[in-house]
mmCIF file of C-alpha atoms and ligand atoms in Angstrom:
data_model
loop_
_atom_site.group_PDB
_atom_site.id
_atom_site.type_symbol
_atom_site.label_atom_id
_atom_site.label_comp_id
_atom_site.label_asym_id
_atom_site.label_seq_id
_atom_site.Cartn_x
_atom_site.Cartn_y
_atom_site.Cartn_z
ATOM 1 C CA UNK A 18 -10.405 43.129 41.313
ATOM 2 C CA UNK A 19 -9.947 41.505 44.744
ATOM 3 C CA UNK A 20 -8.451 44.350 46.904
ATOM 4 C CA UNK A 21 -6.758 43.910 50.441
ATOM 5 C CA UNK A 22 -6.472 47.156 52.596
ATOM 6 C CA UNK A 23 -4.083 45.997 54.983
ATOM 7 C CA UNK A 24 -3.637 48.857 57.922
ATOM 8 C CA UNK A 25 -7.533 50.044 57.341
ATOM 9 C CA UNK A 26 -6.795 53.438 58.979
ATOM 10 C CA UNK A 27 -7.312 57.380 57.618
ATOM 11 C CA UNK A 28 -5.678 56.122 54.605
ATOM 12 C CA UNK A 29 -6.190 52.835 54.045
ATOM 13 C CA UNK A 30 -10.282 53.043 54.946
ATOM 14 C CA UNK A 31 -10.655 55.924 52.513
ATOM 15 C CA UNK A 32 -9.136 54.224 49.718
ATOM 16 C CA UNK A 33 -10.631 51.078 50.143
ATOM 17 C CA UNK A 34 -13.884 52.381 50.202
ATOM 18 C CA UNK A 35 -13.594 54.567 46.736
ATOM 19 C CA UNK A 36 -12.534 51.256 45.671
ATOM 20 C CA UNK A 37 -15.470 49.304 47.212
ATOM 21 C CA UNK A 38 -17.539 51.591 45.414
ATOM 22 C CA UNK A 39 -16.468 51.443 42.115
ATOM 23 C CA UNK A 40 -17.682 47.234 42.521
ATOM 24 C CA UNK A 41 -14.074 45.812 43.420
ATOM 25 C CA UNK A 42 -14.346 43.207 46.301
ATOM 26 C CA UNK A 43 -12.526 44.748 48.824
ATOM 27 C CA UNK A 44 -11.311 43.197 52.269
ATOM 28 C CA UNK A 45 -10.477 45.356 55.023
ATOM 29 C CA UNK A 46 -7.663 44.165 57.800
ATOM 30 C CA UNK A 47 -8.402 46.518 60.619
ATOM 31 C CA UNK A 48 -7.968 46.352 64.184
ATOM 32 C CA UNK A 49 -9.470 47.891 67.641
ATOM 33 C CA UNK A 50 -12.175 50.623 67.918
ATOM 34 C CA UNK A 51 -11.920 51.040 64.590
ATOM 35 C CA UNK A 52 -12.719 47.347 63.552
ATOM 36 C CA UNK A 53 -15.582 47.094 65.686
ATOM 37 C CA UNK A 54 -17.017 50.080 64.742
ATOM 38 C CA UNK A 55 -17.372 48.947 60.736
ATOM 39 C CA UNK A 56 -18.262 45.861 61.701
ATOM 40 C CA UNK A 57 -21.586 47.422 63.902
ATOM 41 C CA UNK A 58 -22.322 50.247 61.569
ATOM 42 C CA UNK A 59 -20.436 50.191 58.217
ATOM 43 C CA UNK A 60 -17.458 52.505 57.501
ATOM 44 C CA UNK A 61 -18.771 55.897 57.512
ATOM 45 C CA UNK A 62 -17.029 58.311 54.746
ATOM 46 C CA UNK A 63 -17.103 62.291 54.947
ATOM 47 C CA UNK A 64 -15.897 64.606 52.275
ATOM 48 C CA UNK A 65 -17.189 67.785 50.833
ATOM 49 C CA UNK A 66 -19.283 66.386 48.256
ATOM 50 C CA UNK A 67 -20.921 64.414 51.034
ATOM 51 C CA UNK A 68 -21.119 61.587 53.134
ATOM 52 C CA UNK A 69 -21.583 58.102 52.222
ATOM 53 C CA UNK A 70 -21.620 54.602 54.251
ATOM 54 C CA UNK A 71 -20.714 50.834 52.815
ATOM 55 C CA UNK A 72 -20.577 47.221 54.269
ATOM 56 C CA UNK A 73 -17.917 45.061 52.979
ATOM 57 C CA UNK A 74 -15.729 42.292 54.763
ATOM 58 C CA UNK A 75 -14.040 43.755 57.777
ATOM 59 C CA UNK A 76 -11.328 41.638 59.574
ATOM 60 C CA UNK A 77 -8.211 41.004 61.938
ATOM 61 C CA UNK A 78 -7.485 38.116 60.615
ATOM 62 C CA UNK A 79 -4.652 38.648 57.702
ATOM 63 C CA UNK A 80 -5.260 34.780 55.975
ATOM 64 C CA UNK A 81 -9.190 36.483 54.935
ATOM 65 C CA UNK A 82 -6.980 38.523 52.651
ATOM 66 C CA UNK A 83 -5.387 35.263 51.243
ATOM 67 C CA UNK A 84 -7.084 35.319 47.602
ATOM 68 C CA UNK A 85 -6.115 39.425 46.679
ATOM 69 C CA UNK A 86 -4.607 40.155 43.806
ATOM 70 C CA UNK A 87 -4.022 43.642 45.151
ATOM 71 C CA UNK A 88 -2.788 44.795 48.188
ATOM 72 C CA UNK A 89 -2.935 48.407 49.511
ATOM 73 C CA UNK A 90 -0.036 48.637 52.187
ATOM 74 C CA UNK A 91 -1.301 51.847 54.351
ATOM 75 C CA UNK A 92 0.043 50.539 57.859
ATOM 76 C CA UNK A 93 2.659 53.528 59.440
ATOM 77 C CA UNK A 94 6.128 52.823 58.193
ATOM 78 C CA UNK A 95 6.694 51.104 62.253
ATOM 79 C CA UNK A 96 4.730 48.307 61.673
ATOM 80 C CA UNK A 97 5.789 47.734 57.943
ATOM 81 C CA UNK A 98 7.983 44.671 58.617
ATOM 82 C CA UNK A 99 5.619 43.121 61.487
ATOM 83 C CA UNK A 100 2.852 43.359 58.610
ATOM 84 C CA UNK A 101 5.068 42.536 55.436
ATOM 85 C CA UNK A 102 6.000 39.223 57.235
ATOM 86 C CA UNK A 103 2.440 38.424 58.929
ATOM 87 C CA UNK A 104 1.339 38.869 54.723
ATOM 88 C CA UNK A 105 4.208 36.778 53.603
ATOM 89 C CA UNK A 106 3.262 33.270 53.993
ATOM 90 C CA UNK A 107 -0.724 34.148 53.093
ATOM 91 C CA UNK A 108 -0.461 36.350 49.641
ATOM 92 C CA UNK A 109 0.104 33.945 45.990
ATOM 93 C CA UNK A 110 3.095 34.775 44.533
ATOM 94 C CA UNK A 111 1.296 37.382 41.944
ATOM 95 C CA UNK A 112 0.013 39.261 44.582
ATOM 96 C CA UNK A 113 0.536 42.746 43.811
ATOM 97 C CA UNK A 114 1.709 44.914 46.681
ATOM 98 C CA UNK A 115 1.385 48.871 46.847
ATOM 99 C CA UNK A 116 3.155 50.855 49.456
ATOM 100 C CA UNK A 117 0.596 54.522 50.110
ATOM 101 C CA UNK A 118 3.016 55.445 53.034
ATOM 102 C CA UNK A 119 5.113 58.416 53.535
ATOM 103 C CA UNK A 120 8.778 58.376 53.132
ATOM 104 C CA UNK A 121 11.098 56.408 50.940
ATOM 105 C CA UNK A 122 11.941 53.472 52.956
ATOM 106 C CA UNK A 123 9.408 51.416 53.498
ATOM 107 C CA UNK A 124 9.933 50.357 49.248
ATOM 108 C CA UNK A 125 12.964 48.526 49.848
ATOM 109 C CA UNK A 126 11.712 47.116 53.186
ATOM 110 C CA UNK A 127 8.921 45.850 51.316
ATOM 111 C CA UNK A 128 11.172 44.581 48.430
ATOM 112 C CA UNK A 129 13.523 42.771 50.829
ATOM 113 C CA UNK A 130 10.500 40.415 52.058
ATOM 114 C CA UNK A 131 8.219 40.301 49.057
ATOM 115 C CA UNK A 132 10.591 41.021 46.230
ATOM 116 C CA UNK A 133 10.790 43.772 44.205
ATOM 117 C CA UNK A 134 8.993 42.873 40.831
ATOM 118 C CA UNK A 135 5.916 42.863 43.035
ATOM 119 C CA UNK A 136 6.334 45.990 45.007
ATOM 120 C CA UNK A 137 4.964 49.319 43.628
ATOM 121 C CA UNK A 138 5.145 52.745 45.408
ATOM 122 C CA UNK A 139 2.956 55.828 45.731
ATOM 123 C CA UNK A 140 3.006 59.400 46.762
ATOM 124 C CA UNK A 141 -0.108 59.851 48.321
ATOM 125 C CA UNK A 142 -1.969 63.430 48.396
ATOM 126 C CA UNK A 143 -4.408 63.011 50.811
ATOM 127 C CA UNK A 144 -5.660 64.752 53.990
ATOM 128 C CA UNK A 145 -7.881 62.072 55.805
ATOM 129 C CA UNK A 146 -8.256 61.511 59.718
ATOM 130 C CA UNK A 147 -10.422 58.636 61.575
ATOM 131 C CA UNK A 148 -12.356 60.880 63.355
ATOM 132 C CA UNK A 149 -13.930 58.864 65.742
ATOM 133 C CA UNK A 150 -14.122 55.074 65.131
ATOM 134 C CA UNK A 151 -15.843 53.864 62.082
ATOM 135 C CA UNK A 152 -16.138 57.443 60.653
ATOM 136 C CA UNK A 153 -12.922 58.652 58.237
ATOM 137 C CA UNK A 154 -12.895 62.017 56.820
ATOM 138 C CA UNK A 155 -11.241 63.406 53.865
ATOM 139 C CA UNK A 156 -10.711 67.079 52.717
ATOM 140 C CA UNK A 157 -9.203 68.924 49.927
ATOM 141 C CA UNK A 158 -7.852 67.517 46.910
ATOM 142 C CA UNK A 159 -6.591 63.635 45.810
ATOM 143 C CA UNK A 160 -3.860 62.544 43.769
ATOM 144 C CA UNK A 161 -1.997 59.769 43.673
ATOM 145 C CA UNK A 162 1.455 59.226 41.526
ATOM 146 C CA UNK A 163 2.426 55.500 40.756
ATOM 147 C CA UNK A 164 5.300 53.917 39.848
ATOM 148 C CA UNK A 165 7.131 50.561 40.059
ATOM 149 C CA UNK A 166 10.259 49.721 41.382
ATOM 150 C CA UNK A 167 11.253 47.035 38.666
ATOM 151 C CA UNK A 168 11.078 48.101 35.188
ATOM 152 C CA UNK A 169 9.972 44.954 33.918
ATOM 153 C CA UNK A 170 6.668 45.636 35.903
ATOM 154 C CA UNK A 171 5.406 48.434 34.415
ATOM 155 C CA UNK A 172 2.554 47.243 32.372
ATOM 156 C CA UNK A 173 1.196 45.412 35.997
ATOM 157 C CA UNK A 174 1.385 49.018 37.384
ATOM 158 C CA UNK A 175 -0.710 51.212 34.837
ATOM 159 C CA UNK A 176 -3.177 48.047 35.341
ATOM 160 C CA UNK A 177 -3.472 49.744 38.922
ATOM 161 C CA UNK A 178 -3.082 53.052 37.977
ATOM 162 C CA UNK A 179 -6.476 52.097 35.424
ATOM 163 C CA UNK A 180 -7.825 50.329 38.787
ATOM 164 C CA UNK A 181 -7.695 53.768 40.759
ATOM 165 C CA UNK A 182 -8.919 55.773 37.743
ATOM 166 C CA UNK A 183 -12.060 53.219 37.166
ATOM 167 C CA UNK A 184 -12.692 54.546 40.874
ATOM 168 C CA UNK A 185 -12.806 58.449 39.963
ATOM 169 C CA UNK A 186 -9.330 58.524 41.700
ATOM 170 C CA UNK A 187 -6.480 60.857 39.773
ATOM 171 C CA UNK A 188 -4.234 58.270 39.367
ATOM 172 C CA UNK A 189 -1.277 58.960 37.072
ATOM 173 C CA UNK A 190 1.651 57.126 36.591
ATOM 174 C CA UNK A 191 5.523 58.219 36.795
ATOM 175 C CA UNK A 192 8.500 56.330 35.557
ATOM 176 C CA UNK A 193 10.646 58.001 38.260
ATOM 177 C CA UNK A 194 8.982 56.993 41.451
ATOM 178 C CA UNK A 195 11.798 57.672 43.759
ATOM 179 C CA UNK A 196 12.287 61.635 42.861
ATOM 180 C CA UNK A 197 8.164 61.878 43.100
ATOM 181 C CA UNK A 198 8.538 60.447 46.428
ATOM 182 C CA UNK A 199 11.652 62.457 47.414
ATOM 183 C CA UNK A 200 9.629 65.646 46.717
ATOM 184 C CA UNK A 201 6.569 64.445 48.984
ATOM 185 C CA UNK A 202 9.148 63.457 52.068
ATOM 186 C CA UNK A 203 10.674 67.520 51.362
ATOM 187 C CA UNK A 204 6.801 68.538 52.163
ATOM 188 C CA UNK A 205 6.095 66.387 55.143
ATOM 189 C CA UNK A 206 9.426 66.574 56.321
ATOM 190 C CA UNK A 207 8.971 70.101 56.805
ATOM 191 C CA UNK A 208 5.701 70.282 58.481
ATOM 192 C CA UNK A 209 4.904 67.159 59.855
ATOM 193 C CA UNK A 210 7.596 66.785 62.629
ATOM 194 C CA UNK A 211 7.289 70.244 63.943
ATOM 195 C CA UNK A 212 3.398 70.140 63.940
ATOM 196 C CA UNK A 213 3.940 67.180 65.731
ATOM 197 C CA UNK A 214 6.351 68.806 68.630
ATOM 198 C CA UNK A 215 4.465 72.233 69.065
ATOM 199 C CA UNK A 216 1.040 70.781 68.378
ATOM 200 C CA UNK A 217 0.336 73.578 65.481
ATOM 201 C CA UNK A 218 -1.839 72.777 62.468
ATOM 202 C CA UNK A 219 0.087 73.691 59.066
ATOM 203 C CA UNK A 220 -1.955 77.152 59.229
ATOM 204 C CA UNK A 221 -0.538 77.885 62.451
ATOM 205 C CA UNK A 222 3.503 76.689 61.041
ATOM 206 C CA UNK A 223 2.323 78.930 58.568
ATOM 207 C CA UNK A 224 1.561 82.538 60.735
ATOM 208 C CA UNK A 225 3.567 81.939 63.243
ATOM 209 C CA UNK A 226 7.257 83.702 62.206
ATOM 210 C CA UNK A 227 9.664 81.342 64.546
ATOM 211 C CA UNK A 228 7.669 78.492 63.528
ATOM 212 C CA UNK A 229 7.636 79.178 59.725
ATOM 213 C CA UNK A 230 11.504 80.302 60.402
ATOM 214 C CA UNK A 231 12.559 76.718 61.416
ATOM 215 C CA UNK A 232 10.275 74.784 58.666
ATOM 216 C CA UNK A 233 12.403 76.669 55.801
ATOM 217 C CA UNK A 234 15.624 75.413 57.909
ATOM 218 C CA UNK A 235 14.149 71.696 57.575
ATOM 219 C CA UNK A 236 12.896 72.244 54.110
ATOM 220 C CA UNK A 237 16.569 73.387 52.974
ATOM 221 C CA UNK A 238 18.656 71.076 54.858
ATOM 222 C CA UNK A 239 16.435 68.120 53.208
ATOM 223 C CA UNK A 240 16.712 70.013 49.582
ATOM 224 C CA UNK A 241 20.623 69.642 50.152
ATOM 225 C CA UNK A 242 20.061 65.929 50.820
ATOM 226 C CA UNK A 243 17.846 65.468 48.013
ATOM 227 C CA UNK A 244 20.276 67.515 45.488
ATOM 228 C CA UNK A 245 23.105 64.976 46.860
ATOM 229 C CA UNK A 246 21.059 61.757 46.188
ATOM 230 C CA UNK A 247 20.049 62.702 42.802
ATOM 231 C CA UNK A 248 16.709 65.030 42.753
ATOM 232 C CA UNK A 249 16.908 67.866 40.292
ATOM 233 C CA UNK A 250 15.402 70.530 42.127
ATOM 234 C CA UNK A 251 15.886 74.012 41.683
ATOM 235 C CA UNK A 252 15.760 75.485 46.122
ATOM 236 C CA UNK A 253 13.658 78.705 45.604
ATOM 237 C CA UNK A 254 11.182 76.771 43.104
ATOM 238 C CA UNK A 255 10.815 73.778 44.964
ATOM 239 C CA UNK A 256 10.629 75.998 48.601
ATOM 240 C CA UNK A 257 7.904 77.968 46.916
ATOM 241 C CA UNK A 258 6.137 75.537 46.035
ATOM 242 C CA UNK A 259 5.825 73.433 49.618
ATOM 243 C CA UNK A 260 4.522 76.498 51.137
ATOM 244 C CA UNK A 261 2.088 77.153 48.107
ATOM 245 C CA UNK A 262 0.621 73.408 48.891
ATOM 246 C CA UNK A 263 0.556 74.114 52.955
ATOM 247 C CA UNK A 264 -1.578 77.038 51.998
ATOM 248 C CA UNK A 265 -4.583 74.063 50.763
ATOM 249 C CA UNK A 266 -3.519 72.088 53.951
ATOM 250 C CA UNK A 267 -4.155 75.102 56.378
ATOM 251 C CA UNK A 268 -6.321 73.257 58.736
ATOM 252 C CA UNK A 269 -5.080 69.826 58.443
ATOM 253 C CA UNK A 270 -3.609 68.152 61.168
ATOM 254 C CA UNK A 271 -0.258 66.189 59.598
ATOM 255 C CA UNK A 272 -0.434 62.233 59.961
ATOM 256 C CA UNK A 273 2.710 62.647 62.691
ATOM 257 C CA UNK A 274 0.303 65.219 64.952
ATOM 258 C CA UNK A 275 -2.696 62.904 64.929
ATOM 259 C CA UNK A 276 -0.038 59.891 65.789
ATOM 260 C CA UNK A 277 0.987 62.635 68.572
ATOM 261 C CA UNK A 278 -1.942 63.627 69.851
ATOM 262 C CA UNK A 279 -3.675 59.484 70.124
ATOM 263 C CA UNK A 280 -0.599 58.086 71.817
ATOM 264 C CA UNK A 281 0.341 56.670 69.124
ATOM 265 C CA UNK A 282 3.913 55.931 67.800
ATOM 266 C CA UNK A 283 5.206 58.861 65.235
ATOM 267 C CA UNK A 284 6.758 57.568 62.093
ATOM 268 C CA UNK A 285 9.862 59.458 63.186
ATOM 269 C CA UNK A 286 12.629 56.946 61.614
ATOM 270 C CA UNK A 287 11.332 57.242 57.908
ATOM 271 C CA UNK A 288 10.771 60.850 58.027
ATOM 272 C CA UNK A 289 13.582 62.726 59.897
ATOM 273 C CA UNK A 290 15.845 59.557 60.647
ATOM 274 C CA UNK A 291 15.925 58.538 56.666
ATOM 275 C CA UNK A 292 17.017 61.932 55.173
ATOM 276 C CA UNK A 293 19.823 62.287 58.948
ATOM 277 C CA UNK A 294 20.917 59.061 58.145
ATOM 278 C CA UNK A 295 21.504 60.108 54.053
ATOM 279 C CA UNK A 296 23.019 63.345 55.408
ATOM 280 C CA UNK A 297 25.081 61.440 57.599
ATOM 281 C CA UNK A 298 26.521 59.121 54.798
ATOM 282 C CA UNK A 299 27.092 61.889 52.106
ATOM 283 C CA UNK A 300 28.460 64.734 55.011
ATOM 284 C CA UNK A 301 26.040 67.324 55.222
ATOM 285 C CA UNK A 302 25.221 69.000 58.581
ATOM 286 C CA UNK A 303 21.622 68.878 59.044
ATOM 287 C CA UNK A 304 21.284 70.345 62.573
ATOM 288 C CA UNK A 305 17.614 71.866 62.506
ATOM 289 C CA UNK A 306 16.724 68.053 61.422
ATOM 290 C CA UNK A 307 18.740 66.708 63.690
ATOM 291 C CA UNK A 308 17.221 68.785 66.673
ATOM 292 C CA UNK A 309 13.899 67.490 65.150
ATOM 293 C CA UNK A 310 14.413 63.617 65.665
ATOM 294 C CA UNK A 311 16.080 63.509 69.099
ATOM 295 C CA UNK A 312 12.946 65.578 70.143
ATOM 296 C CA UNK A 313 10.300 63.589 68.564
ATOM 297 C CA UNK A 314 12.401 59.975 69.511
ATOM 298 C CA UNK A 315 12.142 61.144 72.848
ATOM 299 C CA UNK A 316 8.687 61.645 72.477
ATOM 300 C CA UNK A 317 8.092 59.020 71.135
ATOM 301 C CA UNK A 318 9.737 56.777 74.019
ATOM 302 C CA UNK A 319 7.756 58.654 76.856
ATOM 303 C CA UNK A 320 4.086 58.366 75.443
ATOM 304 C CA UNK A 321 3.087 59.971 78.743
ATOM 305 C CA UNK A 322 4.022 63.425 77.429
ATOM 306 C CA UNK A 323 1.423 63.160 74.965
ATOM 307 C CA UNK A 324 -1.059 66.261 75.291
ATOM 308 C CA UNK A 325 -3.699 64.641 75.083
ATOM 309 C CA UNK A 326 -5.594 61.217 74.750
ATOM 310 C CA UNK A 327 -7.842 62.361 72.323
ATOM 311 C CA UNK A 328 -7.744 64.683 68.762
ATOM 312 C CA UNK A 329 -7.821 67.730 69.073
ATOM 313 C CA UNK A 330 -10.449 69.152 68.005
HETATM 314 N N1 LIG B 646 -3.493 60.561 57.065
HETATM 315 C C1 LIG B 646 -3.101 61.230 55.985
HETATM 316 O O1 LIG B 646 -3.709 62.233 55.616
HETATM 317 C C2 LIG B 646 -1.934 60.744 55.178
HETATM 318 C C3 LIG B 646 -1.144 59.680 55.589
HETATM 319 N N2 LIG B 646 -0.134 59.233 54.772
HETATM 320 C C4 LIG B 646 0.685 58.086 55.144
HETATM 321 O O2 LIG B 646 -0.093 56.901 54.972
HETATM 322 C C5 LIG B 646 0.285 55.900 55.936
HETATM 323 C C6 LIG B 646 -0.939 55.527 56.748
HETATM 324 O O3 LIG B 646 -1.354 56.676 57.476
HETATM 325 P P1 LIG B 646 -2.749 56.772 58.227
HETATM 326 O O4 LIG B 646 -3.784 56.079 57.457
HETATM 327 O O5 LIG B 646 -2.926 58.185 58.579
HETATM 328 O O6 LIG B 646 -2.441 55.911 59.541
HETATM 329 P P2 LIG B 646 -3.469 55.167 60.497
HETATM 330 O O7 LIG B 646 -2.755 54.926 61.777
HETATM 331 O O8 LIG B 646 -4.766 55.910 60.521
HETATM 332 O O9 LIG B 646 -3.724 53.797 59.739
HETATM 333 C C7 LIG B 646 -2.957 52.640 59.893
HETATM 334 C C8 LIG B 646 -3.907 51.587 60.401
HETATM 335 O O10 LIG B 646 -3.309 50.309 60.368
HETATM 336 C C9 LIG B 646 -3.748 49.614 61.520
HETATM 337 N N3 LIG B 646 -2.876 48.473 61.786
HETATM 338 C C10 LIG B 646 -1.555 48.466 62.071
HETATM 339 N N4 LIG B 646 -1.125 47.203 62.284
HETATM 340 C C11 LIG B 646 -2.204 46.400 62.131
HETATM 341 C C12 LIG B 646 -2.406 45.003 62.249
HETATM 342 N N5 LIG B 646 -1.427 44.162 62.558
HETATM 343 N N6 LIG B 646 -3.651 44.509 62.043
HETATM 344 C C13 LIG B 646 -4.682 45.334 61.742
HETATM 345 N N7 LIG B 646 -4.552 46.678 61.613
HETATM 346 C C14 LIG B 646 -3.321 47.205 61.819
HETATM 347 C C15 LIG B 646 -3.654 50.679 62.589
HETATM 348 O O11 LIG B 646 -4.312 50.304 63.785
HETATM 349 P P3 LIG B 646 -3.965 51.113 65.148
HETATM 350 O O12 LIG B 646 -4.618 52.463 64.991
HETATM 351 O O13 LIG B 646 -4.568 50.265 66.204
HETATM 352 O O14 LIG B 646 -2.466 51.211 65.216
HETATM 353 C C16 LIG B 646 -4.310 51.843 61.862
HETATM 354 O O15 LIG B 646 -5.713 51.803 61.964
HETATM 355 C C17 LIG B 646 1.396 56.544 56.755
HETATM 356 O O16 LIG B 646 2.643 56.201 56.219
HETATM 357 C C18 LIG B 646 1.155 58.050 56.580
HETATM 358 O O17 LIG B 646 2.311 58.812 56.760
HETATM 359 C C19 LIG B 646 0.108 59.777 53.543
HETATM 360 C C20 LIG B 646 -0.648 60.826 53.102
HETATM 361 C C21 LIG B 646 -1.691 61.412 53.892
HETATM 362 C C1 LIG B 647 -0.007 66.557 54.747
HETATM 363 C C2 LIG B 647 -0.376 65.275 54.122
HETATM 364 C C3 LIG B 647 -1.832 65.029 54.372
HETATM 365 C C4 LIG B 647 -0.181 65.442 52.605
HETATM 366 O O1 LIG B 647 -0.861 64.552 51.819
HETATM 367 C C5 LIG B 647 0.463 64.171 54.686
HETATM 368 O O2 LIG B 647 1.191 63.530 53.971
HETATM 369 C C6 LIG B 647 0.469 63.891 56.147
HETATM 370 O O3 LIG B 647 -0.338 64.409 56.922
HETATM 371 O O4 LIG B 647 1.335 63.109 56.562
#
C-alpha cells in the first residue's frame, strides 16, 4: 500500500517504519532536526528486540504525499487543523485517513474537513520518544484498536486493520471506537498532565503519595464524565486497572512531559480542556481537572518556564 506518515514524530516514525518494513511504500512528512537527520543517516529504530535502520522518502513537502491511499495522522492534536487543511487540496478523494492521536477530538475535527466516511480512529498503546534526531525509541508493549466513524466504512477499516497485522502489529478492530478511546483519554488524562507539571515519570506519580493522591482525583472526576457521556464503566474496575497499566509504563516519560520538557506546545485542549468542557455542559464539578488546565495553559503560554531545553534524561 502507499502509506503517508504525516507528523513523522515518536509516533508517526515508529509506525511508518514497521510499515516500511513489511514492503509498503511509505512517505514520511517530517520537519526540522528530525527531517534532516533521516535524510543524512536513515531513521534509526530502537526497541528491545533490537535496533534496526531504513531509507525511504523523507519530506516537508505535503503534495510528495499526493498519490497515498493511506494516511497515518500522528501530528499533536494543535496542529490537526493546520495539517488537515495543508492535506486537503493534495489527498484523492479515497484517501483513507487514520487519526493515532490521543484524545477524542481530533475525529470530528478531522471529519469536519475530510468527511467522515474517510476518517478512522485509533487508540494507540505505544511508549515511543525521538530521542535525539533521526533515532526513535520504543519500549514495552503495542496495540492498536481500530474503528471507523461511519458504519458504512467498515470493510475499508479491517483492510487497515489487515495492513497493520501484515506488519507484525496487534491490530484489532472495535465497532465502538469512541468508548475504546474514552478509556485511553481516562489513562492519559490521569498521568499525562501532572507528569507534565511536576516533571515525574509515571513511576514517580506512582510512589509518590500526594502525587498518586491527586491522579485518582483526575481519574474519578473523568470516570464521572465518561459515565455521563455514555461509557459503561464500573469506577473501582476501571481505576484498578489504569494503575495496573502505569505499573508497565513506570519509566516512560508521557507524550505531554516530553512536549514539556522540548518547549514544545502540550496538547492541553484535547486532554484536560475536552473532558472540562463535557463536564461543563452536563454539570459536574471537576475541580482537580480544572486546577490541571489553567496550570498547564499557563504553561503552555510562557514556554520560558520550561525546565529544560532538552529531555531529560
Ligand atoms: N509518544 C507516545 O508514546 C504516544 C503518543 N501518542 C499521541 O500520538 C500523537 C503524536 O505524538 P508524538 O509522536 O509523541 O508527537 P511528536 O511531536 O513526536 O510527533 C509529531 C511530529 O509531527 C511533526 N509536524 C507537525 N507539523 C508538521 C508539519 N506541518 N510538517 C511536518 N511535520 C510536522 C512535528 O514536528 P515538530 O517536532 O517540529 O513539531 C513532530 O515531529 C499525539 O496525539 C500523542 O498524544 C499516543 C500514544 C503514545
Ligand atoms: C502513556 C502513553 C505512552 C500510552 O500509550 C501515552 O499515551 C502518552 O505518553 O501520551
Amino acid at each position: 500500500m502507499r502509506i503517508g506518515i504525516v507528523g513523522a514524530g515518536a509516533v508517526g516514525s515508529f509506525f511508518g517504519a514497521l510499515l516500511h518494513r513489511a514492503d509498503h511504500q511509505v512517505v514520511f512528512l517530517a520537519r526540522g532536526k528530525h527531517l534532516e537527520a533521516m535524510r543524512k543517516n536513515g531513521l534509526i529504530v530502537k526497541r528491545e528486540e533490537g535496533t534496526f535502520t531504513l531509507y525511504s522518502t523523507f519530506t516537508d513537502d505535503p503534495k510528495n504525499l499526493a498519490n497515498a491511499e493511506l494516511i497515518l495522522f500522528c501530528v499533536k492534536s494543535n496542529d490537526t487543523e493546520n495539517m488537515a487543511k495543508q492535506l486537503l487540496p493534495i489527498l484523492s478523494k479515497d484517501t483513507k485517513v487514520i487519526t493515532l492521536q490521543n484524545g477524542i477530538d481530533n475525529e470530528e475535527r478531522l471529519g469536519e474537513i475530510f468527511g467522515f466516511q474517510r476518517i478512522f480512529s485509533c487508540a494507540t498503546y505505544v511508549q515511543t520518544a525521538i530521542e535525539e534526531p533521526g533515532v526513535v525509541n520504543q519500549q514495552g508493549r503495542v496495540a492498536l484498536v481500530i474503528g471507523e466513524l461511519d458504519h458504512s466504512a467498515r470493510e475499508k477499516c479491517s483492510e487497515i486493520v489487515t495492513c497493520f497485522n501484515q506488519a507484525g502489529i496487534d491490530a484489532t478492530y472495535t465497532g465502538n471506537i469512541f468508548e475504546k478511546k474514552w478509556r485511553k483519554l481516562l489513562w492519559n488524562i490521569t498521568f499525562n498532565p501532572l507528569s507534565a507539571i511536576s516533571t515525574a515519570t509515571v513511576g514517580d506519580i506512582l510512589d509518590n503519595k500526594p502525587l498518586r493522591t491527586t491522579a485518582e482525583s483526575v481519574c474519578k472526576e473523568a470516570m464521572e464524565v465518561a459515565i455521563k457521556v455514555g461509557i459503561p464503566i464500573d469506577t473501582d474496575q476501571t481505576m484498578s486497572t489504569i494503575f495496573k497499566n502505569a505499573e508497565r509504563a513506570r519509566i516512560h516519560q508521557t507524550s505531554m512531559l516530553q512536549d514539556r520538557m522540548s518547549g514544545k506546545q502540550m496538547e492541553v485542549e484535547s486532554v484536560c480542556g475536552y473532558v472540562m468542557r463535557k463536564a461543563q455542559e452536563l454539570e459536574i464539578s471537576v475541580p482537580t481537572i480544572q486546577a490541571t488546565y489553567s496550570i498547564l495553559t499557563y504553561l503552555n503560554k510562557h514556554q520560558s518556564l520550561r525546565p529544560n531545553q532538552e529531555l531529560a534524561k
